[in-house]
Amino acid sequence: MPDLVELDKRDDVKVVFVNMGQSPKLLKQFMKMNDLRLPVFFDDSKTVADTFLIRGIPTSILIDGDGVYKGTITGFMPLEDLEKVIDEKLGK
């Protein structure tokens, strides 16, 4: 999780968590315990998961500055590798 906080510091990347089913109370505790101060979208109806065919957690959804879907990354990845994949998918 600290890697995602670091990634969010980039000017060209915005990290938003999508919660798919955990109670707001548990999520708030988790965020506080891990000192995470990033926005969270509650997807109780699993709309995001269905739209982007999410099959595993965590999944990173890449959307460019124009709102165009660029791909997904499933699973944990070290920050350096994650940045390389993001740059590649966003054409940098």
PDB file of C-alpha atoms in Angstrom:
ATOM      1  CA  MET A   1       0.000   0.000   0.000  1.00  0.00           C
ATOM      2  CA  PRO A   2       2.786   2.515   0.635  1.00  0.00           C
ATOM      3  CA  ASP A   3       3.738   2.106  -3.034  1.00  0.00           C
ATOM      4  CA  LEU A   4       0.285   3.319  -4.076  1.00  0.00           C
ATOM      5  CA  VAL A   5       0.614   6.375  -1.840  1.00  0.00           C
ATOM      6  CA  GLU A   6       3.990   7.083  -3.465  1.00  0.00           C
ATOM      7  CA  LEU A   7       2.535   6.508  -6.937  1.00  0.00           C
ATOM      8  CA  ASP A   8      -0.244   9.006  -6.207  1.00  0.00           C
ATOM      9  CA  LYS A   9       2.412  11.730  -5.820  1.00  0.00           C
ATOM     10  CA  ARG A  10       3.068  11.662  -9.573  1.00  0.00           C
ATOM     11  CA  ASP A  11       1.495  14.528 -11.510  1.00  0.00           C
ATOM     12  CA  ASP A  12       0.183  12.169 -14.180  1.00  0.00           C
ATOM     13  CA  VAL A  13      -1.321   9.498 -11.892  1.00  0.00           C
ATOM     14  CA  LYS A  14      -4.257   9.550  -9.482  1.00  0.00           C
ATOM     15  CA  VAL A  15      -4.871   6.586  -7.180  1.00  0.00           C
ATOM     16  CA  VAL A  16      -8.451   5.882  -6.113  1.00  0.00           C
ATOM     17  CA  PHE A  17      -9.415   2.808  -4.101  1.00  0.00           C
ATOM     18  CA  VAL A  18     -12.551   0.912  -5.062  1.00  0.00           C
ATOM     19  CA  ASN A  19     -14.110  -1.005  -2.206  1.00  0.00           C
ATOM     20  CA  MET A  20     -16.142  -3.990  -3.334  1.00  0.00           C
ATOM     21  CA  GLY A  21     -18.083  -5.239  -0.378  1.00  0.00           C
ATOM     22  CA  GLN A  22     -16.313  -4.395   2.863  1.00  0.00           C
ATOM     23  CA  SER A  23     -18.314  -2.407   5.358  1.00  0.00           C
ATOM     24  CA  PRO A  24     -17.478   1.298   5.559  1.00  0.00           C
ATOM     25  CA  LYS A  25     -16.568   0.828   9.230  1.00  0.00           C
ATOM     26  CA  LEU A  26     -14.018  -1.928   8.493  1.00  0.00           C
ATOM     27  CA  LEU A  27     -12.595   0.006   5.575  1.00  0.00           C
ATOM     28  CA  LYS A  28     -12.203   3.140   7.690  1.00  0.00           C
ATOM     29  CA  GLN A  29     -10.316   1.108  10.309  1.00  0.00           C
ATOM     30  CA  PHE A  30      -8.084  -0.418   7.626  1.00  0.00           C
ATOM     31  CA  MET A  31      -7.319   2.967   6.081  1.00  0.00           C
ATOM     32  CA  LYS A  32      -6.516   4.463   9.475  1.00  0.00           C
ATOM     33  CA  MET A  33      -4.387   1.498  10.573  1.00  0.00           C
ATOM     34  CA  ASN A  34      -2.355   1.722   7.346  1.00  0.00           C
ATOM     35  CA  ASP A  35      -2.241   5.529   7.330  1.00  0.00           C
ATOM     36  CA  LEU A  36      -3.856   5.658   3.877  1.00  0.00           C
ATOM     37  CA  ARG A  37      -5.302   9.016   2.872  1.00  0.00           C
ATOM     38  CA  LEU A  38      -6.513   8.351  -0.630  1.00  0.00           C
ATOM     39  CA  PRO A  39     -10.067   8.599  -1.988  1.00  0.00           C
ATOM     40  CA  VAL A  40     -12.307   5.535  -1.768  1.00  0.00           C
ATOM     41  CA  PHE A  41     -15.248   4.707  -4.027  1.00  0.00           C
ATOM     42  CA  PHE A  42     -17.775   2.240  -2.599  1.00  0.00           C
ATOM     43  CA  ASP A  43     -18.885  -0.198  -5.303  1.00  0.00           C
ATOM     44  CA  ASP A  44     -21.506  -2.215  -3.439  1.00  0.00           C
ATOM     45  CA  SER A  45     -23.232  -3.227  -6.674  1.00  0.00           C
ATOM     46  CA  LYS A  46     -19.913  -4.435  -8.195  1.00  0.00           C
ATOM     47  CA  THR A  47     -20.414  -2.165 -11.217  1.00  0.00           C
ATOM     48  CA  VAL A  48     -16.691  -1.418 -11.521  1.00  0.00           C
ATOM     49  CA  ALA A  49     -15.792  -5.097 -11.198  1.00  0.00           C
ATOM     50  CA  ASP A  50     -18.305  -6.062 -13.872  1.00  0.00           C
ATOM     51  CA  THR A  51     -17.394  -3.216 -16.237  1.00  0.00           C
ATOM     52  CA  PHE A  52     -13.654  -3.911 -16.145  1.00  0.00           C
ATOM     53  CA  LEU A  53     -13.956  -7.718 -15.776  1.00  0.00           C
ATOM     54  CA  ILE A  54     -12.024  -7.747 -12.492  1.00  0.00           C
ATOM     55  CA  ARG A  55     -11.155 -11.326 -11.554  1.00  0.00           C
ATOM     56  CA  GLY A  56      -8.599 -10.807  -8.794  1.00  0.00           C
ATOM     57  CA  ILE A  57      -7.744  -8.396  -6.048  1.00  0.00           C
ATOM     58  CA  PRO A  58      -5.916  -6.132  -6.132  1.00  0.00           C
ATOM     59  CA  THR A  59      -6.528  -4.902  -9.657  1.00  0.00           C
ATOM     60  CA  SER A  60      -5.290  -1.569 -10.975  1.00  0.00           C
ATOM     61  CA  ILE A  61      -7.411   0.031 -13.703  1.00  0.00           C
ATOM     62  CA  LEU A  62      -5.514   2.435 -15.935  1.00  0.00           C
ATOM     63  CA  ILE A  63      -7.453   5.371 -17.376  1.00  0.00           C
ATOM     64  CA  ASP A  64      -5.627   8.213 -19.117  1.00  0.00           C
ATOM     65  CA  GLY A  65      -6.144  11.938 -18.608  1.00  0.00           C
ATOM     66  CA  ASP A  66      -8.825  11.958 -21.306  1.00  0.00           C
ATOM     67  CA  GLY A  67     -10.825   9.237 -19.534  1.00  0.00           C
ATOM     68  CA  VAL A  68      -9.829   6.513 -21.991  1.00  0.00           C
ATOM     69  CA  TYR A  69      -9.402   2.993 -20.582  1.00  0.00           C
ATOM     70  CA  LYS A  70      -5.805   1.803 -21.147  1.00  0.00           C
ATOM     71  CA  GLY A  71      -5.730  -1.570 -19.392  1.00  0.00           C
ATOM     72  CA  THR A  72      -5.604  -3.380 -16.077  1.00  0.00           C
ATOM     73  CA  ILE A  73      -2.918  -4.790 -13.843  1.00  0.00           C
ATOM     74  CA  THR A  74      -3.903  -7.690 -11.590  1.00  0.00           C
ATOM     75  CA  GLY A  75      -1.954  -8.503  -8.450  1.00  0.00           C
ATOM     76  CA  PHE A  76       0.677  -6.794  -6.359  1.00  0.00           C
ATOM     77  CA  MET A  77       3.678  -5.275  -8.079  1.00  0.00           C
ATOM     78  CA  PRO A  78       6.715  -3.379  -6.743  1.00  0.00           C
ATOM     79  CA  LEU A  79       6.515   0.386  -7.334  1.00  0.00           C
ATOM     80  CA  GLU A  80       9.323   0.438  -9.918  1.00  0.00           C
ATOM     81  CA  ASP A  81       7.654  -2.293 -11.990  1.00  0.00           C
ATOM     82  CA  LEU A  82       4.224  -0.716 -11.604  1.00  0.00           C
ATOM     83  CA  GLU A  83       5.528   2.623 -12.861  1.00  0.00           C
ATOM     84  CA  LYS A  84       7.098   0.939 -15.904  1.00  0.00           C
ATOM     85  CA  VAL A  85       3.822  -0.779 -16.803  1.00  0.00           C
ATOM     86  CA  ILE A  86       1.851   2.434 -16.290  1.00  0.00           C
ATOM     87  CA  ASP A  87       4.246   4.421 -18.453  1.00  0.00           C
ATOM     88  CA  GLU A  88       4.073   1.751 -21.150  1.00  0.00           C
ATOM     89  CA  LYS A  89       0.274   1.550 -21.124  1.00  0.00           C
ATOM     90  CA  LEU A  90      -0.092   5.333 -21.133  1.00  0.00           C
ATOM     91  CA  GLY A  91       2.436   5.649 -23.962  1.00  0.00           C
ATOM     92  CA  LYS A  92       5.168   7.492 -22.090  1.00  0.00           C
TER      93      LYS A  92
END
